[in-house]
CSV table of C-alpha atoms and ligand atoms in Angstrom, one decimal:
chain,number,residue,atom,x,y,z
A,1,UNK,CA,-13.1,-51.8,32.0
A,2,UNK,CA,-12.9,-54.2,35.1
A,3,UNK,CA,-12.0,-50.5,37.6
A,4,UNK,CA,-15.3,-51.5,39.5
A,5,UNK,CA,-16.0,-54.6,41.8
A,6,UNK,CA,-19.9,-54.5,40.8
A,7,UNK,CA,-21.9,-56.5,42.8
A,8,UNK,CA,-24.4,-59.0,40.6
A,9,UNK,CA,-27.3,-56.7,40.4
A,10,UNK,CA,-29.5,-54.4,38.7
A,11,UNK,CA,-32.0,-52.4,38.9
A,12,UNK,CA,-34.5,-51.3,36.6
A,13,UNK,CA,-36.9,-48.4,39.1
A,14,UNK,CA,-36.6,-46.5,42.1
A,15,UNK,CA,-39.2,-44.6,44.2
A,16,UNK,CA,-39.2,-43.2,47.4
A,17,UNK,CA,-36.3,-45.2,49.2
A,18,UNK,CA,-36.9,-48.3,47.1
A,19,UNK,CA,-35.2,-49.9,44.1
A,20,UNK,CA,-36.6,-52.7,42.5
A,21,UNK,CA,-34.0,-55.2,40.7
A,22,UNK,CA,-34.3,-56.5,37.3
A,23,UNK,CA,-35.7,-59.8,39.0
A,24,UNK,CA,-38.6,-57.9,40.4
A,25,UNK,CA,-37.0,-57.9,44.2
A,26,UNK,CA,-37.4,-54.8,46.0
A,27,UNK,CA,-34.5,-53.1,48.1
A,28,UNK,CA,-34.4,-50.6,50.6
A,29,UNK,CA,-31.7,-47.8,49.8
A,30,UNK,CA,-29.5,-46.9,52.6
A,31,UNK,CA,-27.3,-46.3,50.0
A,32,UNK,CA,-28.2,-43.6,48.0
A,33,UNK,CA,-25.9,-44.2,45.1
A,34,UNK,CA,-23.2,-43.3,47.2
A,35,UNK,CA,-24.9,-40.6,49.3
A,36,UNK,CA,-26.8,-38.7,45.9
A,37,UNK,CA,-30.3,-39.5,45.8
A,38,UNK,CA,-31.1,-37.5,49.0
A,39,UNK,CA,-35.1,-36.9,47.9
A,40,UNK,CA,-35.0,-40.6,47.1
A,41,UNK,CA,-35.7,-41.6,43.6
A,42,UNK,CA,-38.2,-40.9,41.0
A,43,UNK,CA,-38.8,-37.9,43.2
A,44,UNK,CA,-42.1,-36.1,41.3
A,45,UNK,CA,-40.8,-31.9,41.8
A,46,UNK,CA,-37.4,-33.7,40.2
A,47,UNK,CA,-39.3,-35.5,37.8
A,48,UNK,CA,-41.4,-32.7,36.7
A,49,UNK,CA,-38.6,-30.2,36.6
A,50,UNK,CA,-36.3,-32.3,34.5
A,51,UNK,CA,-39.4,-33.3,31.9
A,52,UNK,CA,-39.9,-29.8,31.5
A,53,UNK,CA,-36.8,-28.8,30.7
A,54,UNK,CA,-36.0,-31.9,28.6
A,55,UNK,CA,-38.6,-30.7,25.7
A,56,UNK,CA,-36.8,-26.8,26.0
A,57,UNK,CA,-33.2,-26.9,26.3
A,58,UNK,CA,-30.1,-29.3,27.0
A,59,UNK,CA,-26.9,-27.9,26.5
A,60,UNK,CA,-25.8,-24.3,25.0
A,61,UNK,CA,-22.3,-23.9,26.8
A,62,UNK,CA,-20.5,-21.1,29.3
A,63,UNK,CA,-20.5,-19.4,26.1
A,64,UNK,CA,-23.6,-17.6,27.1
A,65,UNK,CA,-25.8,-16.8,29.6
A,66,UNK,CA,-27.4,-19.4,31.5
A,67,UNK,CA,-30.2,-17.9,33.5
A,68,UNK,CA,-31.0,-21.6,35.3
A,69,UNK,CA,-27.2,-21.3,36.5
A,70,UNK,CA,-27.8,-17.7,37.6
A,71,UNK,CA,-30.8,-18.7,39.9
A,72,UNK,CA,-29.3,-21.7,41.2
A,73,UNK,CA,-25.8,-19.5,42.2
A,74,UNK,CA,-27.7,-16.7,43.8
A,75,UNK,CA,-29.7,-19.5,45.9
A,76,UNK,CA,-26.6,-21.1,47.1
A,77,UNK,CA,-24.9,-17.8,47.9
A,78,UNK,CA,-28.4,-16.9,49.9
A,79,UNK,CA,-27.9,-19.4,52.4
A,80,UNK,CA,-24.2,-20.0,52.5
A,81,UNK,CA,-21.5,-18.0,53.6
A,82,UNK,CA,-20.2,-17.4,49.9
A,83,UNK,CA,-20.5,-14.9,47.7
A,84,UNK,CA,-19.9,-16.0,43.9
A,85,UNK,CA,-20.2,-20.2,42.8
A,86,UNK,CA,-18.8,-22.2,39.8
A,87,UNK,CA,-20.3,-25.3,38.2
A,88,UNK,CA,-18.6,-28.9,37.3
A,89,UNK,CA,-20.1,-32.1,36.5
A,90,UNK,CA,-18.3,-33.6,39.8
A,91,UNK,CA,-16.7,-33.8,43.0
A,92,UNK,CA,-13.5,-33.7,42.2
A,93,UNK,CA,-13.9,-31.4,39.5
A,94,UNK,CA,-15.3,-28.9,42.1
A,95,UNK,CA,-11.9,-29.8,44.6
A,96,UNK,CA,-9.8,-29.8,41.6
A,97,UNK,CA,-11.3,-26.2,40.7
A,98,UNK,CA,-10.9,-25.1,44.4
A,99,UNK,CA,-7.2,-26.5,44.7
A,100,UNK,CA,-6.8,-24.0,41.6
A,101,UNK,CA,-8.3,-21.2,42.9
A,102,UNK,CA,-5.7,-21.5,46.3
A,103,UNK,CA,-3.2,-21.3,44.4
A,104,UNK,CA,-4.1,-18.4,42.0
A,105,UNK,CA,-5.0,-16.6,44.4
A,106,UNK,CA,-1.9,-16.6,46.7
A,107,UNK,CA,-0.5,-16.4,43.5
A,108,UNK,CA,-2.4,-12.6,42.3
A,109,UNK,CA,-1.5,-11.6,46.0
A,110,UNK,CA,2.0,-12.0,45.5
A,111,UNK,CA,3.0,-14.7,47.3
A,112,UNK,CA,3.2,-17.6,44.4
A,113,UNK,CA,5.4,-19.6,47.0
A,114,UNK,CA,2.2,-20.6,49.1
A,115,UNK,CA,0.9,-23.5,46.9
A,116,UNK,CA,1.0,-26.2,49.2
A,117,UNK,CA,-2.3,-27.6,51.1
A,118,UNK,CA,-2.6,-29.2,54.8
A,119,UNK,CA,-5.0,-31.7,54.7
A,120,UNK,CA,-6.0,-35.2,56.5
A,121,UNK,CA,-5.4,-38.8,57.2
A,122,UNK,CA,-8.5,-40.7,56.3
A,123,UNK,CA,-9.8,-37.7,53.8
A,124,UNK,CA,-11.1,-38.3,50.2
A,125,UNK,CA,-11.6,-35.9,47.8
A,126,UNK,CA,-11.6,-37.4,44.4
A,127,UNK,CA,-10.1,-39.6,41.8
A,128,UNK,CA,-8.2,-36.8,39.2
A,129,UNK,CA,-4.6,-36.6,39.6
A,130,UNK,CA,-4.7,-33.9,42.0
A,131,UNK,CA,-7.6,-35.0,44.2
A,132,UNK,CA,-6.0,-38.2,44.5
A,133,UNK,CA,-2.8,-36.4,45.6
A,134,UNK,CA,-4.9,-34.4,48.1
A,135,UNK,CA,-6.4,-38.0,49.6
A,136,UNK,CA,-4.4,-39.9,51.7
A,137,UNK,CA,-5.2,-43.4,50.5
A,138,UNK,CA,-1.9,-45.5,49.2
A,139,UNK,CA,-4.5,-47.8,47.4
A,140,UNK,CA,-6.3,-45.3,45.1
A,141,UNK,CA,-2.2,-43.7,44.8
A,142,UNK,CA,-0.6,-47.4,43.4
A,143,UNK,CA,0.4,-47.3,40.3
A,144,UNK,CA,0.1,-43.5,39.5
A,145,UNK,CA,3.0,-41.6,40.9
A,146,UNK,CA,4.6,-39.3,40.6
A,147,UNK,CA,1.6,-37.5,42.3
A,148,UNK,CA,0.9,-33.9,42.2
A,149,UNK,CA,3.2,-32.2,44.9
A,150,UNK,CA,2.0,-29.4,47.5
A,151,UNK,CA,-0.1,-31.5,50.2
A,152,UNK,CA,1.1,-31.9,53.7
A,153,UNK,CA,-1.2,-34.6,55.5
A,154,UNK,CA,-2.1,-34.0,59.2
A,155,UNK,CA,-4.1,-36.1,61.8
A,156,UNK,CA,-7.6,-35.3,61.5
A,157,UNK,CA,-8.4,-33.5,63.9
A,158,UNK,CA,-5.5,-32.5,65.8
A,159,UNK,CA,-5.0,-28.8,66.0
A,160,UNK,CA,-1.4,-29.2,67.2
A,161,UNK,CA,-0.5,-30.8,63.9
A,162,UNK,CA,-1.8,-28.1,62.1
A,163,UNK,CA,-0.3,-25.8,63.3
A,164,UNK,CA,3.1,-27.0,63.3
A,165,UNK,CA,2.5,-28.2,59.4
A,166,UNK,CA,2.0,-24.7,58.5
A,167,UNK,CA,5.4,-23.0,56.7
A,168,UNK,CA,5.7,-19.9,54.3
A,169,UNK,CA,4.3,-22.1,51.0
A,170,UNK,CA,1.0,-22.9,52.9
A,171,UNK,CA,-2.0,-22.0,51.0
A,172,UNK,CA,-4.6,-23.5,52.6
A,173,UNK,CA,-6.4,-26.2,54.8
A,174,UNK,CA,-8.4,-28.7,53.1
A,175,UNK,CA,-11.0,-30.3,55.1
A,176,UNK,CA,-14.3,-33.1,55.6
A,177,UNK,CA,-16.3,-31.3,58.2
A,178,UNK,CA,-17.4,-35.2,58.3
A,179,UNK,CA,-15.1,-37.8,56.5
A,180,UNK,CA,-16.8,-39.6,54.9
A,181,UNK,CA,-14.8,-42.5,52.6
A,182,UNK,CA,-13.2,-42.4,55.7
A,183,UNK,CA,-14.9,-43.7,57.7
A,184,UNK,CA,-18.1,-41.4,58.6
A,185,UNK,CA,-15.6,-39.7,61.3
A,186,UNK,CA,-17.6,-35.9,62.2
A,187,UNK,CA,-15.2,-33.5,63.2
A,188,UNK,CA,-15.7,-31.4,66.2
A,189,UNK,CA,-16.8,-28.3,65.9
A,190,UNK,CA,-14.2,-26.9,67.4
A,191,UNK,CA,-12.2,-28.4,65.2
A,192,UNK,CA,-13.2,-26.5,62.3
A,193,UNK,CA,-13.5,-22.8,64.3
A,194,UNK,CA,-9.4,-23.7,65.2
A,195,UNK,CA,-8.6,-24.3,61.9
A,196,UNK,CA,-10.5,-21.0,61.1
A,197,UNK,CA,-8.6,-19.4,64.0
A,198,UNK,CA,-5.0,-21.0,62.2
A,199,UNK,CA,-6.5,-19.7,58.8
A,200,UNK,CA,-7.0,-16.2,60.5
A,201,UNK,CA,-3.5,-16.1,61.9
A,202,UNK,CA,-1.2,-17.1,58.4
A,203,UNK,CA,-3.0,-15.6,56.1
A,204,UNK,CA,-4.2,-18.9,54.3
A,205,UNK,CA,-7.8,-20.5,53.2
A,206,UNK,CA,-10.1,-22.8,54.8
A,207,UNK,CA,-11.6,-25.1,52.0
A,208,UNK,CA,-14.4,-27.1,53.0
A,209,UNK,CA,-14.8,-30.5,51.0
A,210,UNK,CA,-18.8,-30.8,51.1
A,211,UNK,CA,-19.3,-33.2,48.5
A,212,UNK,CA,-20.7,-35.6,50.7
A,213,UNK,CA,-21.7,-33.7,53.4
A,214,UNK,CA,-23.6,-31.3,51.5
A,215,UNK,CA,-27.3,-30.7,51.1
A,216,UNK,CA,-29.3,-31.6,54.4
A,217,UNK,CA,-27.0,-35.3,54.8
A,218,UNK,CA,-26.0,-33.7,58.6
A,219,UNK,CA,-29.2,-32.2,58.5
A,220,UNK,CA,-28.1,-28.6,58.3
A,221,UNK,CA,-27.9,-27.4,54.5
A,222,UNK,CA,-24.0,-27.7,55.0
A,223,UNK,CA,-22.5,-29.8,57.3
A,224,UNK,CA,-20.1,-26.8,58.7
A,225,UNK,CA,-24.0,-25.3,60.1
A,226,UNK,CA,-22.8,-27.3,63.0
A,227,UNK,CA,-19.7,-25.4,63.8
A,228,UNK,CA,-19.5,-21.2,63.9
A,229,UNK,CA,-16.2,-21.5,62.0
A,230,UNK,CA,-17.7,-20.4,58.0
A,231,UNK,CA,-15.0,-21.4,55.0
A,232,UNK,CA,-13.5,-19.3,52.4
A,233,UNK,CA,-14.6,-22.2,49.7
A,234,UNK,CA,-16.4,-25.2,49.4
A,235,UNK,CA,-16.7,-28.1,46.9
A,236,UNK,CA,-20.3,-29.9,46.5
A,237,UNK,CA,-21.6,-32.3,44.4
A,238,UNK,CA,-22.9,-35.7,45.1
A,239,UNK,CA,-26.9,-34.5,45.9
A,240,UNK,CA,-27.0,-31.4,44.7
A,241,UNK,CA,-28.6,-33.0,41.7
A,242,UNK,CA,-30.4,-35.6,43.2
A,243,UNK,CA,-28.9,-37.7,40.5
A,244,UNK,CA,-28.2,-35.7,37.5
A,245,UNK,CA,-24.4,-34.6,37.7
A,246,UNK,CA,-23.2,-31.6,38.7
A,247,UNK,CA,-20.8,-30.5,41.3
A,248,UNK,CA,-19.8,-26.6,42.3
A,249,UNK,CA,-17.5,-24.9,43.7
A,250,UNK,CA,-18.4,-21.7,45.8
A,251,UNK,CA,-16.4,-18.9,47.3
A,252,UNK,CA,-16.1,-15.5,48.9
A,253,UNK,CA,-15.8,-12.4,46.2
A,254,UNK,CA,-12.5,-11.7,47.9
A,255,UNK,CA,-10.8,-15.2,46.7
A,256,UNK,CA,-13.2,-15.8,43.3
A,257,UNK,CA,-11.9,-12.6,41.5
A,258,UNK,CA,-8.9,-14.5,41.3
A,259,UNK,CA,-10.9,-16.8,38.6
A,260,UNK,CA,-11.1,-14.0,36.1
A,261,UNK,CA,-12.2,-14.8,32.3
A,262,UNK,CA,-9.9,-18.1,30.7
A,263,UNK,CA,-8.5,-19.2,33.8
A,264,UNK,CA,-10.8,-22.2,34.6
A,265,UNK,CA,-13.9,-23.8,32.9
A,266,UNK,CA,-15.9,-27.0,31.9
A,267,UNK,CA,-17.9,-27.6,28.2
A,268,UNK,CA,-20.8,-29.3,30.6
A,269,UNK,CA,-20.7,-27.4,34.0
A,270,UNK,CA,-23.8,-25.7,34.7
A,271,UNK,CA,-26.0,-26.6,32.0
A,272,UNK,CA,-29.5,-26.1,31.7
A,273,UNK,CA,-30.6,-29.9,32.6
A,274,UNK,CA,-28.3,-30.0,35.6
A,275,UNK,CA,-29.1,-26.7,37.0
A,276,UNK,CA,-32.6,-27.5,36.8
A,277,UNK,CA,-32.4,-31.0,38.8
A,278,UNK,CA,-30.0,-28.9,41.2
A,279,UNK,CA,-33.1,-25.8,41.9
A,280,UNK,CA,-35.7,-28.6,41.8
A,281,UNK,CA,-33.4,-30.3,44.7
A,282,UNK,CA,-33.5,-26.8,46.4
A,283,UNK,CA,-37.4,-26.5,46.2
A,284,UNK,CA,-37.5,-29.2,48.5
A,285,UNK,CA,-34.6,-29.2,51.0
A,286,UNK,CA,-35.4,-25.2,51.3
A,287,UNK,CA,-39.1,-25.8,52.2
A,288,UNK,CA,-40.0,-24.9,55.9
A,289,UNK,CA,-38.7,-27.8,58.1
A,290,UNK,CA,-37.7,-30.0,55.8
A,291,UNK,CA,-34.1,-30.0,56.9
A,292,UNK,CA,-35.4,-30.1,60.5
A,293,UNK,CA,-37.5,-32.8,59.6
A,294,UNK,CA,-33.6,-35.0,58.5
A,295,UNK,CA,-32.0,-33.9,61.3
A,296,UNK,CA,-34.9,-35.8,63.7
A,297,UNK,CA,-34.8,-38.7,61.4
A,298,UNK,CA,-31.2,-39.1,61.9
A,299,UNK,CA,-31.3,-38.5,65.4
A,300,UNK,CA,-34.2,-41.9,65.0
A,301,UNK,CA,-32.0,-43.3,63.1
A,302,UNK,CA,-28.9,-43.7,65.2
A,303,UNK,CA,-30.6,-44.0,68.9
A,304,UNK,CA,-31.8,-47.4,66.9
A,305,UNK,CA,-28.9,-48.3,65.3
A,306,UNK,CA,-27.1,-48.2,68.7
A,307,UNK,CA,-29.7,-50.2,69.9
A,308,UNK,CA,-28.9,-52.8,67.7
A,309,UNK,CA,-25.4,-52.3,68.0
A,310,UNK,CA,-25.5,-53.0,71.6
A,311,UNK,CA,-27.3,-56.5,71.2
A,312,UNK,CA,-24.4,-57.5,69.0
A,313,UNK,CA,-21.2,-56.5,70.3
A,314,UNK,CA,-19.5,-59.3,68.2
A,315,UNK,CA,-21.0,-57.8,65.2
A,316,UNK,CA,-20.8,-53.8,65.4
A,317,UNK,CA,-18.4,-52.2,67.5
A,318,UNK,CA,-20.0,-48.9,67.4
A,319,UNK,CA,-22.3,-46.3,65.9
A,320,UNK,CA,-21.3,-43.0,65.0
A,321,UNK,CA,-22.2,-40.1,63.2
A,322,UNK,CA,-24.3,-36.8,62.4
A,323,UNK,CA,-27.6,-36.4,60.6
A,324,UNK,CA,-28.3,-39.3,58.2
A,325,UNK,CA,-25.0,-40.0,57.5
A,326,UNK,CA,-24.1,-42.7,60.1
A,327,UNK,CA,-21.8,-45.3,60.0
A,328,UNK,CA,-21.5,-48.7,61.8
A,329,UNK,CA,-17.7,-49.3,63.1
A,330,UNK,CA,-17.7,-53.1,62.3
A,331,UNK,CA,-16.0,-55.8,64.7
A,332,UNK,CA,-16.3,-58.5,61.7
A,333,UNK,CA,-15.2,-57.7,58.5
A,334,UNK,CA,-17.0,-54.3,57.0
A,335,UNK,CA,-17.6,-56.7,53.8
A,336,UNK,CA,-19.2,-59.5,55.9
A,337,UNK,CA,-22.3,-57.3,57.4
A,338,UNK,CA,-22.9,-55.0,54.1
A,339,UNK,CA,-23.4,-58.1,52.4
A,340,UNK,CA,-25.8,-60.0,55.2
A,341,UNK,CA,-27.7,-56.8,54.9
A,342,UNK,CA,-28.2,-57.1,50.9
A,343,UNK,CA,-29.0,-60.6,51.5
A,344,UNK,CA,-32.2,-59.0,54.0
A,345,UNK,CA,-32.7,-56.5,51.1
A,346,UNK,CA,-31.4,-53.3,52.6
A,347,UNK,CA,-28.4,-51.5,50.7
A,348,UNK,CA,-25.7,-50.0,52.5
A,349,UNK,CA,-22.6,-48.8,51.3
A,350,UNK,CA,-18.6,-49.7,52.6
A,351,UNK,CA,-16.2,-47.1,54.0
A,352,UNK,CA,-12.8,-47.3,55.4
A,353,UNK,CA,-12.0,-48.0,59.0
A,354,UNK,CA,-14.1,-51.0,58.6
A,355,UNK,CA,-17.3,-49.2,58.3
A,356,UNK,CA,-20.8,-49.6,56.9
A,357,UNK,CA,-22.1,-46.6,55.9
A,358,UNK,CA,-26.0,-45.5,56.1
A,359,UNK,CA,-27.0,-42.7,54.1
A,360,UNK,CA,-31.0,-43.2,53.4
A,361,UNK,CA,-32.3,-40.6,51.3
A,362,UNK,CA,-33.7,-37.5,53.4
A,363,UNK,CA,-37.3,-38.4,52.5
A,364,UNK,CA,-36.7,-41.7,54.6
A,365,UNK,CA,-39.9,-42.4,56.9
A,366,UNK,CA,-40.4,-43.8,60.2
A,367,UNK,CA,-41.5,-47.4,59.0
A,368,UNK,CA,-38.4,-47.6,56.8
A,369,UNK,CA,-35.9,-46.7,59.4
A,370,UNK,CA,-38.1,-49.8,60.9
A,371,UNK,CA,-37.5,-52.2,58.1
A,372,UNK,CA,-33.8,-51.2,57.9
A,373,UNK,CA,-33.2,-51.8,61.6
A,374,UNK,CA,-35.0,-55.1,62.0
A,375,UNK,CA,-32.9,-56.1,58.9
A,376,UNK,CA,-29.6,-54.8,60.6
A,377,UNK,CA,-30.9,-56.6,63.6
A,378,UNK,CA,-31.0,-59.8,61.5
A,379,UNK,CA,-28.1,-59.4,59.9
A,380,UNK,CA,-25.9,-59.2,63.0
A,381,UNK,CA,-27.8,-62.1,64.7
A,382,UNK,CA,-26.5,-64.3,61.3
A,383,UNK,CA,-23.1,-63.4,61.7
A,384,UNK,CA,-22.9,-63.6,65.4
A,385,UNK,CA,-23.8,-67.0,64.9
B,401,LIG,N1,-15.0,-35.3,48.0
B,401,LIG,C1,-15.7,-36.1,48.9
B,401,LIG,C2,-15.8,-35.7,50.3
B,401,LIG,C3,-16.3,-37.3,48.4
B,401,LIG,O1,-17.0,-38.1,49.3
B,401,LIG,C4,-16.2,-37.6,47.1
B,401,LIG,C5,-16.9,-38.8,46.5
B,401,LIG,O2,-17.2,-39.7,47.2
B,401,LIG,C6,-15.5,-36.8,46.2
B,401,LIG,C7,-14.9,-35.6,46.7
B,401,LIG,C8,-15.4,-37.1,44.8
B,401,LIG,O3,-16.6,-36.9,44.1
B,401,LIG,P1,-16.9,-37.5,42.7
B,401,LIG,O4,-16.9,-39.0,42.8
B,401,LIG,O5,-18.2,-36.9,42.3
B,401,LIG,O6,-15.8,-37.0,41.8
């Protein structure tokens, strides 16, 4: 089906923060496959994890015990402010699953009115019917309404707004501690501990939408590390599986007893092969400073990217963002740069608000950041002229 705009190329390997095309050219990934591959690829704990499991077991279904999902829940909940999780293949399987569990559980506390969902201009959470509903972009809407009712957009990051958008069917607050389709826009923290405070007051639930943000890409575990204000649920996805799918929703006891046996599931979520990719991505991101170690390359990261920003004002009108997930707030056409940059063999990947978006993998050394910048550097120097 022609739903894609591919771009002429393939590739046929990947190690470390290289991919190497069919043609034999190599490319360095500031993409990540859309902010996945956070160890980079052909990672060799991934590698050796996954061929283990491979020769032992796939697939056996919810049905049973999975003692690879077990681990990988109890992990999460170790160093996260939940309690319980659930596994998906996706993102927007895990929001869709958390836009549920709002509303069951206003709905088991009595109040089935509260179904409805504050959420943000410039957020995206998905491409299902609902998560689409949930976004706030007319272009992935066209063509599909009547959309699912119950979400009440807001600007990001105006607590006034909120507050004022809040009635008697408010469930919850749906949230991007970072947008990141949107732009690579980082919301204050005290953003996110006012929207706890608003939470606090009405009775309703702060959902965290961590696809992207998720696993060491601020450089804290979860990107709401920056703030003090903790969520009530979160989606991730994206690198939790450094590749493989999987996405997951996790939640306090208080709310996930509300998901009692029947009233959500997936065939696929959690199986053995993704919940082994997604503990082998822990073994590394949970290893003593390794999460330190992101954070300080994407401090590097954008101090240089500004640096090159400020040579081409014609070019980049500014730099913005938190850990390695940085994007470059274009004067020319978004389009225009991401494409000089391919043609200098660095990959980058488009947002809105006219913005390139860096996301190297985690594993990204000082030379790279090197290579990517004197690309950028290049780039910019074409199109200024
Ligand atoms: N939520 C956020 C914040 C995302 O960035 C994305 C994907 O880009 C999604 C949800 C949807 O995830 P998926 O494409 O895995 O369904």
């Amino acid at each position: 089906m022609q739903n894609y705009a591919r771009i002429d190329l393939a590739f046929e390997r990947g190690a470390g923060a290289y991919l190497y095309a069919t043609d034999g050219a190599r490319y360095l990934d500031f993409a990540s496959g859309v902010a996945v591959t956070s160890l980079g690829h052909s990672h060799p704990r991934l590698v050796a994890a996954l061929t283990a499991q491979v020769q032992k077991l796939w697939h056996a279904s919810n049905l049973y015990r999975i003692p690879e999902q077990e681990r990988l829940a109890e992990r999460l909940v170790e160093h996260s402010f939940a309690d319980t999780a659930f596994f998906c293949n996706s993102g927007a399987e895990a929001v869709e699953a958390g836009i549920k569990l709002c509303r069951k559980y206003h709905d088991d506390s009595g109040r089935p009115e509260r179904y409805r969902i504050i959420t943000f201009e410039g957020n995206f959470h998905g491409r299902t019917l609902a998560t689409l509903s949930a976004g706030n972009n007319a272009a992935h809407r066209k063509g599909y309404e009547p959309i699912v009712d119950g979400f009440d957009p807001v600007a990001f990051g105006n607590l006034n707004e909120v507050r004022a958008a809040v009635t008697g069917e408010t469930a919850a607050i749906l949230v991007e501690p970072v947008q990141g389709e949107g732009g690579i826009r980082p919301a204050d923290p005290e953003f996110l501990e006012g929207l706890r405070a608003v939470c606090d007051e009405f009775g309703l639930l702060l959902f965290f939408d961590e696809v992207q943000t998720g696993f060491g890409r601020t450089g804290k575990l979860f990107g709401y590390q920056w703030s003090s204000a903790t969520p009530d649920l979160m989606a991730v996805a994206k690198a939790l599986g450094g590749g493989f799918p999987v996405g997951g929703l996790l939640a306090k006891a208080e709310i996930a007893k509300s998901f009692t046996p029947g009233s959500h599931g997936s065939t696929f979520g959690g199986n053995p092969l993704a919940m082994t990719a997604a503990n082998a991505v822990l073994d590394v991101m949970l290893a003593d400073g390794f999460l330190d170690r992101a954070a300080r390359m994407g401090a590097r990261l954008i101090e240089r990217a500004r640096a090159v920003a400020a040579k081409h004002p014609k070019v980049i009108a500014e730099v913005r963002g938190r850990g390695l997930m940085i994007g470059l707030k274009c004067v020319v056409p978004c389009a225009q740069l991401n494409d000089a940059l391919r043609r200098h063999h660095v990959l980058a990947v488009l947002a809105g608000d006219n913005v390139v978006r860096l996301v190297p993998p985690l594993i990204i050394e000082n030379a790279e950041i090197d290579e990517a910048m004197t690309a950028l550097d290049a780039a910019c120097a074409e199109l200024a002229a």
